[in-house]
């Protein structure tokens, strides 16, 4: 279990973060300057907090009251930095083995060949880092941190410097590492799609304080409900099960207890769980399932609340299975449909929008 | 004909020996001082920086005289050094010390720059991978600063070859013991008919200096290439 409860003052910036996670994957989510990277540096030991403690599975990294501060090289916490920070004077292989050499012999449980295989870097071993592409560097950096057999693996916006294509290549790798090597991880990012896809627990940090904490579904419904203005920023996260592929059209059917969502492309093997991000502006509301439209993804629910803002209204819909869905509509449409709290309503989702939405960056303020 | 006589050869070999020894003994201290100045945060850092640079701005004769007062037979530390078997005054070892002191600021400047050019984040990355301070220094900082270490050493070596003022003040001008190329040239210009010898030694000095500068350039280029590969 990872327990963090720290306070730090840097100039006029005050950081106060507390959370604990029993599961493997914690995401620290927030805008740049929110203090999430600072929190990560406190965990890795690059900086010392003014107050508080950080513990991992009974091992104390720092406890100001007890006067304990383990220096970074004794914490055995692997860090994957935004810019890979590979050692330029060493080959890829030497980079990969650097941390391993410092790990106590009995703790070298992570297998070199397995890491090479998962990350697909077998052909790069003899090269110097200067002859790697951005995506390759980041894969080597992940391997280097992993092979130090860390107690905890930290990611500091590992994909911020990569283009979309590289991101789509790295993201499944991190997912695989999470599932295959069972190292607890803390992942810092301001990209909602990364966080939603990977995390068990999301800690939303804003201006140095924890603003929301919980699983992906709860956190984003709660966080987005707090901002009244930006309707484009509102998203809902639905947990769905992959039902199967329609090979002829290249679509994937996702089952939710409130209905069916079609997704362009693949979303994983049948039966597996997936999370879908749906922007409020991509949802159409109807009193009855619309038969003669192009929309194929339909969910049924009950209106939970309606918030007006100028000509628009944000409708929050309770779906079966404790998921919430936000829909942006005009106030006029809400009135003409006669939508009120408690009404049954059908949410129509454009599949063409979803394909993008699954990976498109969307920010929660 | 370019033919060097025995006395000239003696001066050349002595110069080379003094310069090599001076460079080697100042090397560990130079690296330590450069790293401390580049990375360290301690009280008196500017004072240390000032003291290291003093020989660069003081008249060499003043430095030589200070060395004489400090390390000479009747100097502050002289009796102590003599009691443990080290006599520096009027010996080639004293010349090496004088040259080391004079070359030290040049050595430290070059090394400090190259330590400062090492990306701090690489040292921190090494730390998170389990490397303690000394390991980080020897596995990351030192190898990455290596071209600068070489450049600093070559500069100190070249300075030692040409050192005159501090050396002659501290250890005098004794043929075969403390008479370096520079001192020999000076001596030859003071005696009738010595111009030819002076000219030959001058050519030798130019050749050695050029070779040292050339080597320094090559290592500097290597360093730039390595830094460029970081991006």
Tab-separated table of N, CA, C and O in Angstrom, chain A residues 44 46 72-74 76-79 81 83-90 95 98-103 129-130 137 144-145 148, chain B residues 119-136 138-144 226-231:
chain	number	residue	atom	x	y	z
A	44	UNK	N	10.005	10.197	-5.031
A	44	UNK	CA	11.275	9.615	-5.483
A	44	UNK	C	12.433	10.040	-4.594
A	44	UNK	O	13.490	9.419	-4.626
A	46	UNK	N	13.826	13.181	-4.640
A	46	UNK	CA	14.609	14.273	-5.198
A	46	UNK	C	14.487	15.505	-4.322
A	46	UNK	O	15.384	16.335	-4.272
A	72	UNK	N	17.449	9.197	-2.219
A	72	UNK	CA	16.817	8.576	-3.385
A	72	UNK	C	17.432	7.240	-3.770
A	72	UNK	O	16.720	6.333	-4.172
A	73	UNK	N	18.783	7.126	-3.620
A	73	UNK	CA	19.385	5.884	-4.102
A	73	UNK	C	19.086	4.704	-3.196
A	73	UNK	O	19.358	3.565	-3.552
A	74	UNK	N	18.542	4.976	-1.997
A	74	UNK	CA	18.194	3.851	-1.126
A	74	UNK	C	16.708	3.518	-1.161
A	74	UNK	O	16.273	2.556	-0.551
A	76	UNK	N	14.930	2.804	-3.851
A	76	UNK	CA	14.649	1.846	-4.919
A	76	UNK	C	13.311	2.144	-5.581
A	76	UNK	O	12.391	1.349	-5.628
A	77	UNK	N	13.233	3.374	-6.073
A	77	UNK	CA	12.048	3.831	-6.781
A	77	UNK	C	12.488	4.183	-8.199
A	77	UNK	O	13.308	5.068	-8.379
A	78	UNK	N	12.001	3.461	-9.179
A	78	UNK	CA	12.386	3.741	-10.561
A	78	UNK	C	11.584	4.911	-11.105
A	78	UNK	O	10.397	5.012	-10.841
A	79	UNK	N	12.256	5.791	-11.837
A	79	UNK	CA	11.539	6.939	-12.399
A	79	UNK	C	11.703	6.955	-13.916
A	79	UNK	O	12.803	6.817	-14.430
A	81	UNK	N	11.326	9.570	-16.756
A	81	UNK	CA	11.178	11.008	-16.887
A	81	UNK	C	10.547	11.361	-18.229
A	81	UNK	O	10.501	10.555	-19.145
A	83	UNK	N	11.676	13.531	-20.542
A	83	UNK	CA	12.708	13.320	-21.566
A	83	UNK	C	13.604	12.236	-20.984
A	83	UNK	O	14.192	12.399	-19.939
A	84	UNK	N	13.746	11.168	-21.693
A	84	UNK	CA	14.154	9.882	-21.140
A	84	UNK	C	15.387	9.920	-20.223
A	84	UNK	O	15.533	9.050	-19.389
A	85	UNK	N	16.273	10.930	-20.362
A	85	UNK	CA	17.469	11.017	-19.525
A	85	UNK	C	18.318	9.753	-19.565
A	85	UNK	O	18.815	9.303	-18.547
A	86	UNK	N	18.475	9.197	-20.748
A	86	UNK	CA	19.380	8.051	-20.887
A	86	UNK	C	20.814	8.566	-20.807
A	86	UNK	O	21.086	9.707	-21.164
A	87	UNK	N	21.724	7.702	-20.327
A	87	UNK	CA	23.122	8.120	-20.218
A	87	UNK	C	23.750	8.106	-21.610
A	87	UNK	O	23.842	7.048	-22.229
A	88	UNK	N	24.199	9.266	-22.099
A	88	UNK	CA	24.655	9.334	-23.495
A	88	UNK	C	25.965	8.600	-23.738
A	88	UNK	O	26.281	8.271	-24.866
A	89	UNK	N	26.727	8.341	-22.661
A	89	UNK	CA	28.027	7.703	-22.862
A	89	UNK	C	27.948	6.185	-22.713
A	89	UNK	O	28.965	5.515	-22.683
A	90	UNK	N	26.716	5.667	-22.615
A	90	UNK	CA	26.574	4.218	-22.479
A	90	UNK	C	25.676	3.694	-23.594
A	90	UNK	O	24.814	4.416	-24.093
A	95	UNK	N	22.765	1.093	-20.360
A	95	UNK	CA	21.715	1.873	-19.715
A	95	UNK	C	20.726	0.968	-18.990
A	95	UNK	O	20.363	1.210	-17.842
A	98	UNK	N	22.147	-0.546	-15.792
A	98	UNK	CA	22.707	0.372	-14.795
A	98	UNK	C	22.066	0.180	-13.419
A	98	UNK	O	22.742	-0.081	-12.434
A	99	UNK	N	20.751	0.294	-13.370
A	99	UNK	CA	20.064	0.210	-12.077
A	99	UNK	C	20.065	-1.198	-11.517
A	99	UNK	O	20.064	-1.400	-10.309
A	100	UNK	N	20.087	-2.177	-12.412
A	100	UNK	CA	20.059	-3.572	-11.991
A	100	UNK	C	21.269	-3.917	-11.142
A	100	UNK	O	21.210	-4.666	-10.182
A	101	UNK	N	22.399	-3.310	-11.540
A	101	UNK	CA	23.641	-3.576	-10.854
A	101	UNK	C	23.577	-3.119	-9.399
A	101	UNK	O	24.209	-3.688	-8.527
A	102	UNK	N	22.799	-2.055	-9.144
A	102	UNK	CA	22.704	-1.518	-7.790
A	102	UNK	C	21.644	-2.221	-6.953
A	102	UNK	O	21.589	-2.055	-5.746
A	103	UNK	N	20.785	-3.002	-7.604
A	103	UNK	CA	19.735	-3.699	-6.860
A	103	UNK	C	20.360	-4.875	-6.112
A	103	UNK	O	21.221	-5.566	-6.661
A	129	UNK	N	22.341	5.920	-27.189
A	129	UNK	CA	21.041	6.588	-27.123
A	129	UNK	C	20.845	7.653	-28.206
A	129	UNK	O	19.716	7.938	-28.609
A	130	UNK	N	21.974	8.241	-28.690
A	130	UNK	CA	21.835	9.288	-29.706
A	130	UNK	C	21.264	8.738	-31.003
A	130	UNK	O	20.779	9.494	-31.841
A	137	UNK	N	13.664	5.783	-27.306
A	137	UNK	CA	14.318	6.251	-26.077
A	137	UNK	C	13.423	6.030	-24.870
A	137	UNK	O	13.867	5.603	-23.825
A	144	UNK	N	14.880	0.576	-18.393
A	144	UNK	CA	15.932	0.853	-17.424
A	144	UNK	C	15.359	0.961	-16.012
A	144	UNK	O	15.906	0.398	-15.063
A	145	UNK	N	14.252	1.701	-15.893
A	145	UNK	CA	13.638	1.868	-14.568
A	145	UNK	C	13.105	0.532	-14.057
A	145	UNK	O	13.265	0.183	-12.893
A	148	UNK	N	15.716	-2.000	-12.746
A	148	UNK	CA	16.336	-1.748	-11.442
A	148	UNK	C	15.531	-2.454	-10.348
A	148	UNK	O	15.850	-2.320	-9.173
B	119	UNK	N	24.396	17.379	-17.717
B	119	UNK	CA	22.985	17.536	-17.377
B	119	UNK	C	22.728	16.971	-15.979
B	119	UNK	O	22.923	15.792	-15.730
B	120	UNK	N	22.297	17.847	-15.098
B	120	UNK	CA	22.029	17.435	-13.704
B	120	UNK	C	21.039	16.287	-13.632
B	120	UNK	O	21.096	15.437	-12.756
B	121	UNK	N	20.092	16.317	-14.568
B	121	UNK	CA	19.029	15.310	-14.513
B	121	UNK	C	19.585	13.903	-14.721
B	121	UNK	O	19.006	12.930	-14.259
B	122	UNK	N	20.733	13.826	-15.436
B	122	UNK	CA	21.342	12.501	-15.613
B	122	UNK	C	21.875	11.995	-14.280
B	122	UNK	O	21.774	10.813	-13.968
B	123	UNK	N	22.440	12.908	-13.484
B	123	UNK	CA	22.943	12.514	-12.167
B	123	UNK	C	21.773	12.088	-11.273
B	123	UNK	O	21.863	11.110	-10.534
B	124	UNK	N	20.662	12.836	-11.381
B	124	UNK	CA	19.492	12.489	-10.576
B	124	UNK	C	18.902	11.155	-11.031
B	124	UNK	O	18.492	10.328	-10.215
B	125	UNK	N	18.877	10.942	-12.349
B	125	UNK	CA	18.365	9.670	-12.865
B	125	UNK	C	19.207	8.521	-12.314
B	125	UNK	O	18.669	7.495	-11.891
B	126	UNK	N	20.521	8.714	-12.284
B	126	UNK	CA	21.403	7.681	-11.732
B	126	UNK	C	21.070	7.446	-10.264
B	126	UNK	O	21.092	6.311	-9.785
B	127	UNK	N	20.751	8.533	-9.563
B	127	UNK	CA	20.393	8.409	-8.152
B	127	UNK	C	19.141	7.575	-7.953
B	127	UNK	O	19.095	6.692	-7.099
B	128	UNK	N	18.128	7.827	-8.768
B	128	UNK	CA	16.891	7.054	-8.613
B	128	UNK	C	17.119	5.588	-8.984
B	128	UNK	O	16.357	4.721	-8.578
B	129	UNK	N	18.160	5.324	-9.772
B	129	UNK	CA	18.454	3.937	-10.145
B	129	UNK	C	19.317	3.242	-9.101
B	129	UNK	O	19.740	2.116	-9.296
B	130	UNK	N	19.604	3.932	-8.006
B	130	UNK	CA	20.296	3.283	-6.901
B	130	UNK	C	21.746	3.693	-6.707
B	130	UNK	O	22.415	3.174	-5.831
B	131	UNK	N	22.243	4.631	-7.529
B	131	UNK	CA	23.647	5.021	-7.409
B	131	UNK	C	23.798	6.100	-6.348
B	131	UNK	O	23.147	7.136	-6.422
B	132	UNK	N	24.688	5.863	-5.389
B	132	UNK	CA	24.943	6.866	-4.358
B	132	UNK	C	25.866	7.940	-4.931
B	132	UNK	O	26.364	7.814	-6.047
B	133	UNK	N	26.104	8.991	-4.148
B	133	UNK	CA	26.891	10.131	-4.626
B	133	UNK	C	28.187	9.776	-5.335
B	133	UNK	O	28.389	10.167	-6.478
B	134	UNK	N	29.097	9.006	-4.691
B	134	UNK	CA	30.355	8.663	-5.354
B	134	UNK	C	30.152	7.874	-6.655
B	134	UNK	O	30.829	8.124	-7.648
B	135	UNK	N	29.201	6.949	-6.652
B	135	UNK	CA	28.931	6.192	-7.885
B	135	UNK	C	28.438	7.117	-8.991
B	135	UNK	O	28.808	6.974	-10.143
B	136	UNK	N	27.536	8.051	-8.623
B	136	UNK	CA	27.029	9.008	-9.619
B	136	UNK	C	28.190	9.786	-10.217
B	136	UNK	O	28.241	10.026	-11.417
B	138	UNK	N	31.489	8.905	-10.387
B	138	UNK	CA	32.415	8.127	-11.204
B	138	UNK	C	31.775	7.501	-12.438
B	138	UNK	O	32.449	7.265	-13.428
B	139	UNK	N	30.472	7.225	-12.381
B	139	UNK	CA	29.832	6.561	-13.523
B	139	UNK	C	29.159	7.537	-14.483
B	139	UNK	O	28.951	7.222	-15.648
B	140	UNK	N	28.785	8.707	-13.981
B	140	UNK	CA	28.051	9.635	-14.844
B	140	UNK	C	28.806	10.966	-15.040
B	140	UNK	O	29.209	11.295	-16.157
B	141	UNK	N	29.020	11.703	-13.947
B	141	UNK	CA	29.596	13.050	-14.085
B	141	UNK	C	30.996	13.018	-14.703
B	141	UNK	O	31.276	13.746	-15.659
B	142	UNK	N	31.864	12.173	-14.131
B	142	UNK	CA	33.261	12.166	-14.587
B	142	UNK	C	33.408	11.725	-16.048
B	142	UNK	O	34.062	12.411	-16.828
B	143	UNK	N	32.782	10.616	-16.458
B	143	UNK	CA	32.918	10.245	-17.874
B	143	UNK	C	32.347	11.294	-18.822
B	143	UNK	O	32.902	11.530	-19.887
B	144	UNK	N	31.249	11.948	-18.425
B	144	UNK	CA	30.663	12.944	-19.318
B	144	UNK	C	31.516	14.210	-19.373
B	144	UNK	O	31.502	14.927	-20.372
B	226	UNK	N	29.960	14.963	-28.202
B	226	UNK	CA	29.254	14.177	-27.196
B	226	UNK	C	28.064	14.953	-26.632
B	226	UNK	O	26.989	14.414	-26.433
B	227	UNK	N	28.284	16.261	-26.427
B	227	UNK	CA	27.188	17.075	-25.908
B	227	UNK	C	26.077	17.191	-26.948
B	227	UNK	O	24.898	17.137	-26.639
B	228	UNK	N	26.498	17.295	-28.240
B	228	UNK	CA	25.498	17.383	-29.308
B	228	UNK	C	24.660	16.115	-29.353
B	228	UNK	O	23.469	16.155	-29.657
B	229	UNK	N	25.278	14.984	-29.025
B	229	UNK	CA	24.542	13.725	-29.080
B	229	UNK	C	23.511	13.619	-27.964
B	229	UNK	O	22.672	12.741	-27.955
B	230	UNK	N	23.592	14.522	-27.007
B	230	UNK	CA	22.610	14.514	-25.923
B	230	UNK	C	21.251	14.965	-26.418
B	230	UNK	O	20.224	14.604	-25.870
B	231	UNK	N	21.258	15.794	-27.447
B	231	UNK	CA	19.986	16.374	-27.876
B	231	UNK	C	19.252	15.480	-28.849
B	231	UNK	O	19.811	14.585	-29.404
